[in-house]
CSV table of C-alpha atoms in Angstrom, one decimal:
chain,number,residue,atom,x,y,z
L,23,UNK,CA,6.1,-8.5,-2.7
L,24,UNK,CA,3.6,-6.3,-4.8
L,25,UNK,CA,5.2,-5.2,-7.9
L,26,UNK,CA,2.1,-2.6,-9.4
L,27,UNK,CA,3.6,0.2,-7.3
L,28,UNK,CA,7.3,1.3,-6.8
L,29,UNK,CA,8.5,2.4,-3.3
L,30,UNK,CA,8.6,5.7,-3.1
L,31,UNK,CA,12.1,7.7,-4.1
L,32,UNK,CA,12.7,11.2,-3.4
L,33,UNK,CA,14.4,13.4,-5.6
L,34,UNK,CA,14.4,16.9,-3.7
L,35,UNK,CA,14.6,18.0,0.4
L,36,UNK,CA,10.5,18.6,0.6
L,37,UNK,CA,7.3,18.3,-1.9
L,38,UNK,CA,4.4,20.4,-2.8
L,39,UNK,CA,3.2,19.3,0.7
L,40,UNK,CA,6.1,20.6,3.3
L,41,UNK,CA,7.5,16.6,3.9
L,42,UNK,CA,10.7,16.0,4.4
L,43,UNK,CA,11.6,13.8,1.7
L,44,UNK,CA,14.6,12.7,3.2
L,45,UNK,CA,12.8,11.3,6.2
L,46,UNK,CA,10.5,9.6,3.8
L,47,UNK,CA,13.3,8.3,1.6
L,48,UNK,CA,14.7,6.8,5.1
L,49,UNK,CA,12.0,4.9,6.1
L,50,UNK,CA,11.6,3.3,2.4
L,51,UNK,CA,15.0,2.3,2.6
L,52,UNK,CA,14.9,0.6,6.0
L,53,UNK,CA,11.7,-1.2,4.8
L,54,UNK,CA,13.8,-2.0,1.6
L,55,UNK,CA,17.2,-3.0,3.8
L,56,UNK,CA,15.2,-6.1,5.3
L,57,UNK,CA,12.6,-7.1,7.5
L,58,UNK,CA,12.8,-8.7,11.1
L,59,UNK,CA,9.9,-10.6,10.0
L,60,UNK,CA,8.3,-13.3,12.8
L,61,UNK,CA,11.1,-12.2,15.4
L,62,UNK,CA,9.1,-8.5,15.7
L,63,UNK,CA,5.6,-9.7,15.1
L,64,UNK,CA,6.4,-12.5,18.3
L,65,UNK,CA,6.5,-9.8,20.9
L,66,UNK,CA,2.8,-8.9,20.7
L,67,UNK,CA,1.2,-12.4,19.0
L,68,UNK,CA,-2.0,-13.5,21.1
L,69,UNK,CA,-2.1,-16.5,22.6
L,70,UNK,CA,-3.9,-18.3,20.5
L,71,UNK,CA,-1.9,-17.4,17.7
L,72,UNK,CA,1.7,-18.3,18.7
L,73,UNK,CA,1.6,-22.3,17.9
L,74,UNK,CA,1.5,-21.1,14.3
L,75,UNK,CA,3.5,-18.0,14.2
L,76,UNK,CA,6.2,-19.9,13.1
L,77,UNK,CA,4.5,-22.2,10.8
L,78,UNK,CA,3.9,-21.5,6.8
L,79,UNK,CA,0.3,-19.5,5.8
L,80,UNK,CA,-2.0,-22.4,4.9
L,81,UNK,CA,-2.5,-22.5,1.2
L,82,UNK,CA,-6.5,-22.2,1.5
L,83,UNK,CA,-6.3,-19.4,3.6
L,84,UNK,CA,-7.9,-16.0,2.2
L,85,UNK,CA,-5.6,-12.8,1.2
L,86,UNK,CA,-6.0,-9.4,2.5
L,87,UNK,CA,-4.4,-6.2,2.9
L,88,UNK,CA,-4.3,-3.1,4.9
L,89,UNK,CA,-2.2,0.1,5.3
L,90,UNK,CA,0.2,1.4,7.9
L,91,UNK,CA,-1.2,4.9,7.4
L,92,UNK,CA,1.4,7.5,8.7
L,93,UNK,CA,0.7,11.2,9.6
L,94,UNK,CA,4.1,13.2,9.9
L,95,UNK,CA,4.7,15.7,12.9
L,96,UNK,CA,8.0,17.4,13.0
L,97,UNK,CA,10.8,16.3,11.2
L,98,UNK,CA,11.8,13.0,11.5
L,99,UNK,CA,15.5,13.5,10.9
L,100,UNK,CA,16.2,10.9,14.0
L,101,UNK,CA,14.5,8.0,15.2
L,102,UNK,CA,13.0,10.2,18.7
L,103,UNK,CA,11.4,12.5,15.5
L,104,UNK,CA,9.7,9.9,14.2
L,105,UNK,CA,8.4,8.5,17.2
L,106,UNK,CA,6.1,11.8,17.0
L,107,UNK,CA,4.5,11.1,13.9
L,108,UNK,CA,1.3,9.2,14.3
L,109,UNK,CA,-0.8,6.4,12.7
L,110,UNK,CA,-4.3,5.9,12.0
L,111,UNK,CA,-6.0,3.0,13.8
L,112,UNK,CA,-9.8,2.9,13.3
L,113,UNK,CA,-12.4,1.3,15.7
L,114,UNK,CA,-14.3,-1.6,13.3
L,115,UNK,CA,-18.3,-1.4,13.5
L,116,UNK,CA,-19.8,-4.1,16.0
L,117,UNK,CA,-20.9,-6.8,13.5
L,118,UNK,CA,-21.3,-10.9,13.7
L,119,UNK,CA,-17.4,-11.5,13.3
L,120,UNK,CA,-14.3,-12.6,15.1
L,121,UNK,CA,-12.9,-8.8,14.4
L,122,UNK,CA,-16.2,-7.0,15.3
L,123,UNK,CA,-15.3,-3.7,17.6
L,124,UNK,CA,-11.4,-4.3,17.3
L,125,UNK,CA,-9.4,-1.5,16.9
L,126,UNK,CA,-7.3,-2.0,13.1
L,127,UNK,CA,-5.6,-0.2,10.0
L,128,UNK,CA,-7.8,-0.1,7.4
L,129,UNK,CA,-7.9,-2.1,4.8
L,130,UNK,CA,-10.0,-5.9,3.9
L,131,UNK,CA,-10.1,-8.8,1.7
L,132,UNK,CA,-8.9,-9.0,-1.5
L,133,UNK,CA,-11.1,-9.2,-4.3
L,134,UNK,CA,-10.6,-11.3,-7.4
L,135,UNK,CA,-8.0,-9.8,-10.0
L,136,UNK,CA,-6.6,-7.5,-7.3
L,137,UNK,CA,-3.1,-6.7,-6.4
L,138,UNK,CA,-2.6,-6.8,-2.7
L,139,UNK,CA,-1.9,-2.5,-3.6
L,140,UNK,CA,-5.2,-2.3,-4.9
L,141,UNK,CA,-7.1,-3.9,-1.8
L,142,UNK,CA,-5.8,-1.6,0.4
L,143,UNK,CA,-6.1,1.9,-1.3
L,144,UNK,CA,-9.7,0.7,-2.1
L,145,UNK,CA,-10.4,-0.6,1.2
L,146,UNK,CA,-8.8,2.4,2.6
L,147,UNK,CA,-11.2,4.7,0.3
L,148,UNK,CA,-14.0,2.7,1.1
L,149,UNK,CA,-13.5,3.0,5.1
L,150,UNK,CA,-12.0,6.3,5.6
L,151,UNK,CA,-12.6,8.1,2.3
L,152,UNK,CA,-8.8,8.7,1.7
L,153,UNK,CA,-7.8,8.3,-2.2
L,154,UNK,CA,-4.6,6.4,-3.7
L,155,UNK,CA,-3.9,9.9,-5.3
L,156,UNK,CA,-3.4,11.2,-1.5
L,157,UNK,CA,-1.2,8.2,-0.3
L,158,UNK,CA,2.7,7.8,-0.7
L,159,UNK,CA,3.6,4.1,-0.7
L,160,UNK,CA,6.9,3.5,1.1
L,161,UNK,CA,7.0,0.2,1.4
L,162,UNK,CA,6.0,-3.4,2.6
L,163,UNK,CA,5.7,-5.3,6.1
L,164,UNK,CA,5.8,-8.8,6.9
L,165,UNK,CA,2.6,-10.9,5.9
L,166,UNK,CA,0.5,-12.1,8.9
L,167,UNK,CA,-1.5,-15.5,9.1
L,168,UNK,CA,-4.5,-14.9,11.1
L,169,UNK,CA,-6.0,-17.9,12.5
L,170,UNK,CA,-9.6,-17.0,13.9
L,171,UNK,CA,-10.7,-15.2,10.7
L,172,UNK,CA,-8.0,-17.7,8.1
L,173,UNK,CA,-7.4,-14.2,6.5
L,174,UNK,CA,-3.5,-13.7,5.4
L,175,UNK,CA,-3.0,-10.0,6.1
L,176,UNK,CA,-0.3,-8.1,3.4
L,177,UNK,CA,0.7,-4.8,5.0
L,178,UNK,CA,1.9,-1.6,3.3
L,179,UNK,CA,3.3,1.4,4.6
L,180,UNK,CA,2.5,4.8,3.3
L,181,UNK,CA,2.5,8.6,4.3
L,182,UNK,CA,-1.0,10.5,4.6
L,183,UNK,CA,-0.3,13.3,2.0
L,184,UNK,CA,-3.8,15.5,2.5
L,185,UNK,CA,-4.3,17.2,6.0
L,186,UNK,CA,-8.3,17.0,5.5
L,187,UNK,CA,-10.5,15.3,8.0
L,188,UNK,CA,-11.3,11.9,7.3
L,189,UNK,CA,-14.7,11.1,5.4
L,190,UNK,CA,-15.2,7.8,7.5
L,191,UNK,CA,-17.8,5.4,6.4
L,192,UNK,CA,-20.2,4.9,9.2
L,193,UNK,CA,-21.3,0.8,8.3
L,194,UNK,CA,-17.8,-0.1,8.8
L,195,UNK,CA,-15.6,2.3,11.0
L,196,UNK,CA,-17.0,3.3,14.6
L,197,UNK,CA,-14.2,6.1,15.0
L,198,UNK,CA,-10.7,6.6,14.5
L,199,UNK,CA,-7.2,8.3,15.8
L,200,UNK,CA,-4.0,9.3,15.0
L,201,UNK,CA,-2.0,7.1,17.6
L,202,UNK,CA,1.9,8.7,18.1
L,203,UNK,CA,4.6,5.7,17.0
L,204,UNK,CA,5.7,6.6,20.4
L,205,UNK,CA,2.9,5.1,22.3
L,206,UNK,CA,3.9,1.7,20.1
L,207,UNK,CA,7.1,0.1,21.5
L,208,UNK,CA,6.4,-3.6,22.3
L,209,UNK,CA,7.9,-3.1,25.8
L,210,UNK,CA,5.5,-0.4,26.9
L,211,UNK,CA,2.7,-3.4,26.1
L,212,UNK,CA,0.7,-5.2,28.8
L,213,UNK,CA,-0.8,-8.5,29.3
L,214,UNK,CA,-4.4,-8.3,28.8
L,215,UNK,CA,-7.0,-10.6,29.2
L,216,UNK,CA,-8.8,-11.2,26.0
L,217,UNK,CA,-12.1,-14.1,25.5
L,218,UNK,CA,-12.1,-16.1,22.3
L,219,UNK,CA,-14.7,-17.4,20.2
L,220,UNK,CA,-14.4,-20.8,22.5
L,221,UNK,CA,-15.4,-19.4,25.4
L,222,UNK,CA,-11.6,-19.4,27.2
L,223,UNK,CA,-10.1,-16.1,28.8
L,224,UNK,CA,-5.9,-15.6,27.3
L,225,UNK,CA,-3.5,-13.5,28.3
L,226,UNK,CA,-1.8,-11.5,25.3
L,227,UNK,CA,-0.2,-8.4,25.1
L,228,UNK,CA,-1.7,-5.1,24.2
L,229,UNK,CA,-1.0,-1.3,24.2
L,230,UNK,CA,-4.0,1.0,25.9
L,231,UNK,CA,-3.9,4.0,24.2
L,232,UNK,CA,-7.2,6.1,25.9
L,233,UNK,CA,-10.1,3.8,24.9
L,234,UNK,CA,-8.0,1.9,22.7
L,235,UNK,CA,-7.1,-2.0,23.4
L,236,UNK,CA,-4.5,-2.6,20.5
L,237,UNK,CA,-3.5,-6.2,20.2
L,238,UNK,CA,-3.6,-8.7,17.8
L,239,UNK,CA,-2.7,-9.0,14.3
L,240,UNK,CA,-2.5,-5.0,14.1
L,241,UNK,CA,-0.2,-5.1,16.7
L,242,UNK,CA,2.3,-7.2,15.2
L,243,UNK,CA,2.5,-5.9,11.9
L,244,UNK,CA,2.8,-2.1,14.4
L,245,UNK,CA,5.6,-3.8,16.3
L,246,UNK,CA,7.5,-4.6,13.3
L,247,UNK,CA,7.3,-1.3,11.9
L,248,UNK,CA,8.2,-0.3,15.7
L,249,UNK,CA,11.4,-2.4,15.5
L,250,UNK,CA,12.4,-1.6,12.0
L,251,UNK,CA,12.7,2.0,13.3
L,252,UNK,CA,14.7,1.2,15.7
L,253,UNK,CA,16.9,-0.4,14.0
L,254,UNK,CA,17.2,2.9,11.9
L,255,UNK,CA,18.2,5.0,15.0
């Protein structure tokens, strides 16, 4: 766990901003309560990552971070609230790489002397132009181990606090959109056919959210957040 950055506590009903602080003080302790870890990220791990879902991250493979990026709409005093707040999924730049044009939450490898926290509000600034000061950090996800690339992904969940447009950087991030929780329960997923780097054609499952194929390492560290909801509601 990254220790540079406490989860977030609230002390009154709503900030300077209109959130509900309770809502965000429920989510922070759910991700605090315990995590369903490998069980949650199963239900939408690709093909070609399942025979070592289960095994340990490889010691030589190569830390990054990203963050779970949440926009509230409405409330969130129950779990069918929250299912209306949305997060951000951008559309990577087509570039010579296994995760060229694949839809993500921003974020990157780590640099040296980094905390995982530090990757991802710079790679977060650095992609979509939003600042640590604008960020509320509830908590932590489940690492994922992602074989193509060997990156380790370390996942953080935080609220979007400014309502400004994103400045997105144009060399990295094709487009973007705010993508309601709702739209991201592991059973409303379908198999899709996806073509790997060796030339074979895999099944795995994916959500299709307009011109969005969601799959992947994103969406398993999205169905975890999905199922540790749920278990909230």
């Amino acid at each position: 766990m990254d220790t540079d950055n406490k989860p977030f506590s609230p002390t009154s009903q709503t900030d300077e901003c209109g959130l509900n602080m309770r809502s965000l003080d429920r989510i922070a302790a759910l991700l605090a309560e315990g995590l369903p870890g490998k069980t949650a990220q199963a239900e939408m791990c690709p093909a070609l990552m399942r025979p070592v879902l289960m095994k340990g991250t490889p010691p030589q493979a190569v830390n990054s971070a990203v963050n779970l990026l949440l926009r509230p709409a409405g409330g969130g005093a129950s779990f069918s609230e929250l299912l209306e707040w949305r997060v951000l999924l951008i559309r990577r730049n087509t570039y010579y790489g296994v995760h060229s044009g694949q839809i993500a939450l921003p974020g990157g490898k780590c640099e040296p002397g980094e905390t995982y926290w530090q990757t991802a509000c710079r790679e977060t600034f650095e992609e979509v132009g939003v600042t640590e000061d604008c960020l509320s950090r509830l908590g932590e996800l489940t690492s994922v181990y992602v074989l193509p690339s060997n990156y380790v992904i370390h996942p953080f969940v935080c609220i979007v606090r400014c309502s400004d447009a994103l400045e997105v950087n144009p060399r990295e991030v094709a487009d973007y959109k705010f993508v309601p929780l709702a739209e991201l329960d592991p059973a409303r997923s379908r198999m899709h056919d996806f073509s790997y780097p060796d030339g074979s054609v895999k099944a795995s499952p994916a959500w299709l959210y307009q011109d969005y194929v969601i799959w992947g390492a994103t969406a398993m560290i999205l169905s975890e957040f999905y199922r540790v909801l749920a278990a909230g509601g």
